[in-house]
Amino acid sequence: LRLLKESAAEEVCDSLTKTLGTNPLLQRELDLSGKIHGDSEIQKLSLLLEDSHCRTKNLNLCRLNNNRISEKGCVDLFSALCSNPSHLIELDLSGNKLGDSGMQKLCDLLENTQFKLSNLQYVVF
């Protein structure tokens, strides 16, 4: 699922909740690059990823670059991913300011044997 339309972040999260909950075809790739703006919206996405009824178990690519995610947002995302393990192989968080605790959480994710994460992209511009 790649969102091309420039939408308000709330619209994006609302649409995702409906779509991921009902369409099994949209579960492998999620590209929200530049579409979610800040920690409040990443918190909504995190709640969606935590939901065991949401069809994200087979998600293997998640692009969240350039979304103004900070340490708090990264911690929320980490908690969500840990509570509902997926087959996530690639995670792109480039262009966000994750801070020390956010980076530590990502390192913990790489070391966690429940995850198949092999490609973590984080470049600060």
mmCIF file of C-alpha atoms in Angstrom:
data_model
loop_
_atom_site.group_PDB
_atom_site.id
_atom_site.type_symbol
_atom_site.label_atom_id
_atom_site.label_comp_id
_atom_site.label_asym_id
_atom_site.label_seq_id
_atom_site.Cartn_x
_atom_site.Cartn_y
_atom_site.Cartn_z
ATOM 1 C CA LEU A 1 0.000 0.000 0.000
ATOM 2 C CA ARG A 2 1.537 3.277 -1.101
ATOM 3 C CA LEU A 3 -0.290 6.504 -0.480
ATOM 4 C CA LEU A 4 0.309 8.943 -3.297
ATOM 5 C CA LYS A 5 -2.308 11.563 -2.515
ATOM 6 C CA GLU A 6 -1.238 14.307 -0.122
ATOM 7 C CA SER A 7 -3.779 13.872 2.650
ATOM 8 C CA ALA A 8 -4.228 15.077 6.161
ATOM 9 C CA ALA A 9 -2.557 12.683 8.570
ATOM 10 C CA GLU A 10 -5.842 11.888 10.296
ATOM 11 C CA GLU A 11 -7.378 10.873 6.969
ATOM 12 C CA VAL A 12 -4.410 8.606 6.320
ATOM 13 C CA CYS A 13 -4.739 6.797 9.643
ATOM 14 C CA ASP A 14 -8.514 6.485 9.328
ATOM 15 C CA SER A 15 -8.186 5.049 5.816
ATOM 16 C CA LEU A 16 -5.500 2.629 6.948
ATOM 17 C CA THR A 17 -7.631 1.347 9.785
ATOM 18 C CA LYS A 18 -10.450 0.527 7.380
ATOM 19 C CA THR A 19 -8.250 -0.847 4.605
ATOM 20 C CA LEU A 20 -5.843 -3.019 6.573
ATOM 21 C CA GLY A 21 -8.665 -4.468 8.602
ATOM 22 C CA THR A 22 -10.560 -5.699 5.548
ATOM 23 C CA ASN A 23 -8.191 -6.298 2.640
ATOM 24 C CA PRO A 24 -5.689 -9.168 2.932
ATOM 25 C CA LEU A 25 -3.949 -8.115 -0.287
ATOM 26 C CA LEU A 26 -2.616 -4.945 1.324
ATOM 27 C CA GLN A 27 -0.476 -6.535 3.954
ATOM 28 C CA ARG A 28 3.021 -6.989 2.535
ATOM 29 C CA GLU A 29 4.254 -3.422 1.933
ATOM 30 C CA LEU A 30 3.290 -0.185 3.605
ATOM 31 C CA ASP A 31 4.771 3.067 2.292
ATOM 32 C CA LEU A 32 3.773 6.118 4.307
ATOM 33 C CA SER A 33 6.817 8.209 3.420
ATOM 34 C CA GLY A 34 6.032 11.830 4.229
ATOM 35 C CA LYS A 35 2.363 11.072 4.928
ATOM 36 C CA ILE A 36 2.232 10.883 8.731
ATOM 37 C CA HIS A 37 3.235 14.079 10.457
ATOM 38 C CA GLY A 38 4.586 13.702 13.947
ATOM 39 C CA ASP A 39 4.237 11.535 16.993
ATOM 40 C CA SER A 40 0.476 11.849 17.466
ATOM 41 C CA GLU A 41 -0.097 10.269 14.065
ATOM 42 C CA ILE A 42 2.569 7.599 14.531
ATOM 43 C CA GLN A 43 0.814 6.773 17.805
ATOM 44 C CA LYS A 44 -2.403 6.124 15.822
ATOM 45 C CA LEU A 45 -0.486 3.929 13.391
ATOM 46 C CA SER A 46 1.118 2.120 16.336
ATOM 47 C CA LEU A 47 -2.308 1.357 17.795
ATOM 48 C CA LEU A 48 -3.291 -0.058 14.419
ATOM 49 C CA LEU A 49 -0.169 -2.236 14.267
ATOM 50 C CA GLU A 50 -0.807 -3.476 17.831
ATOM 51 C CA ASP A 51 -4.305 -4.651 16.933
ATOM 52 C CA SER A 52 -4.236 -8.430 16.549
ATOM 53 C CA HIS A 53 -7.256 -8.214 14.215
ATOM 54 C CA CYS A 54 -5.375 -5.953 11.837
ATOM 55 C CA ARG A 55 -3.847 -7.847 8.940
ATOM 56 C CA THR A 56 -0.224 -6.833 9.392
ATOM 57 C CA LYS A 57 1.259 -10.202 10.332
ATOM 58 C CA ASN A 58 2.744 -10.565 6.839
ATOM 59 C CA LEU A 59 4.008 -7.002 6.573
ATOM 60 C CA ASN A 60 7.591 -7.204 5.358
ATOM 61 C CA LEU A 61 8.326 -3.653 4.208
ATOM 62 C CA CYS A 62 7.406 -0.499 6.101
ATOM 63 C CA ARG A 63 8.573 2.928 4.930
ATOM 64 C CA LEU A 64 8.013 5.719 7.424
ATOM 65 C CA ASN A 65 10.714 8.098 6.267
ATOM 66 C CA ASN A 66 10.326 11.883 6.533
ATOM 67 C CA ASN A 67 7.392 11.819 8.945
ATOM 68 C CA ARG A 68 8.747 13.985 11.803
ATOM 69 C CA ILE A 69 8.895 11.011 14.151
ATOM 70 C CA SER A 70 10.780 11.740 17.385
ATOM 71 C CA GLU A 71 12.018 9.575 20.270
ATOM 72 C CA LYS A 72 8.503 9.238 21.675
ATOM 73 C CA GLY A 73 7.062 8.149 18.336
ATOM 74 C CA CYS A 74 9.839 5.622 17.867
ATOM 75 C CA VAL A 75 9.186 4.158 21.323
ATOM 76 C CA ASP A 76 5.449 3.872 20.479
ATOM 77 C CA LEU A 77 6.272 2.161 17.182
ATOM 78 C CA PHE A 78 8.687 -0.236 18.888
ATOM 79 C CA SER A 79 6.073 -1.184 21.499
ATOM 80 C CA ALA A 80 3.508 -1.822 18.770
ATOM 81 C CA LEU A 81 5.848 -4.012 16.752
ATOM 82 C CA CYS A 82 6.801 -6.020 19.852
ATOM 83 C CA SER A 83 3.196 -6.595 20.884
ATOM 84 C CA ASN A 84 2.170 -7.927 17.461
ATOM 85 C CA PRO A 85 5.267 -9.485 15.817
ATOM 86 C CA SER A 86 5.238 -9.491 12.045
ATOM 87 C CA HIS A 87 7.468 -10.725 9.282
ATOM 88 C CA LEU A 88 8.937 -7.247 8.913
ATOM 89 C CA ILE A 89 12.201 -7.444 6.972
ATOM 90 C CA GLU A 90 12.746 -3.805 6.036
ATOM 91 C CA LEU A 91 12.004 -0.674 8.051
ATOM 92 C CA ASP A 92 12.893 2.796 6.765
ATOM 93 C CA LEU A 93 12.854 5.609 9.314
ATOM 94 C CA SER A 94 15.193 7.987 7.464
ATOM 95 C CA GLY A 95 14.649 11.708 7.873
ATOM 96 C CA ASN A 96 13.173 11.427 11.369
ATOM 97 C CA LYS A 97 14.793 12.535 14.643
ATOM 98 C CA LEU A 98 14.615 9.419 16.771
ATOM 99 C CA GLY A 99 17.092 10.393 19.486
ATOM 100 C CA ASP A 100 19.131 8.071 21.679
ATOM 101 C CA SER A 101 16.272 6.118 23.259
ATOM 102 C CA GLY A 102 14.589 5.705 19.873
ATOM 103 C CA MET A 103 17.793 4.350 18.365
ATOM 104 C CA GLN A 104 18.249 2.017 21.332
ATOM 105 C CA LYS A 105 14.737 0.629 20.768
ATOM 106 C CA LEU A 106 15.570 0.010 17.105
ATOM 107 C CA CYS A 107 18.768 -1.802 18.064
ATOM 108 C CA ASP A 108 16.733 -3.914 20.478
ATOM 109 C CA LEU A 109 14.374 -4.734 17.617
ATOM 110 C CA LEU A 110 17.284 -5.896 15.443
ATOM 111 C CA GLU A 111 18.503 -8.170 18.236
ATOM 112 C CA ASN A 112 15.060 -9.622 18.993
ATOM 113 C CA THR A 113 14.825 -13.170 17.609
ATOM 114 C CA GLN A 114 11.038 -12.838 17.124
ATOM 115 C CA PHE A 115 11.752 -10.516 14.205
ATOM 116 C CA LYS A 116 13.262 -11.126 10.808
ATOM 117 C CA LEU A 117 14.286 -7.489 10.430
ATOM 118 C CA SER A 118 17.422 -7.442 8.298
ATOM 119 C CA ASN A 119 17.330 -3.974 6.748
ATOM 120 C CA LEU A 120 16.944 -0.939 8.968
ATOM 121 C CA GLN A 121 17.385 2.379 7.209
ATOM 122 C CA TYR A 122 17.940 5.498 9.237
ATOM 123 C CA VAL A 123 19.635 8.469 7.642
ATOM 124 C CA VAL A 124 19.358 11.919 9.208
ATOM 125 C CA PHE A 125 19.261 14.790 6.734
#
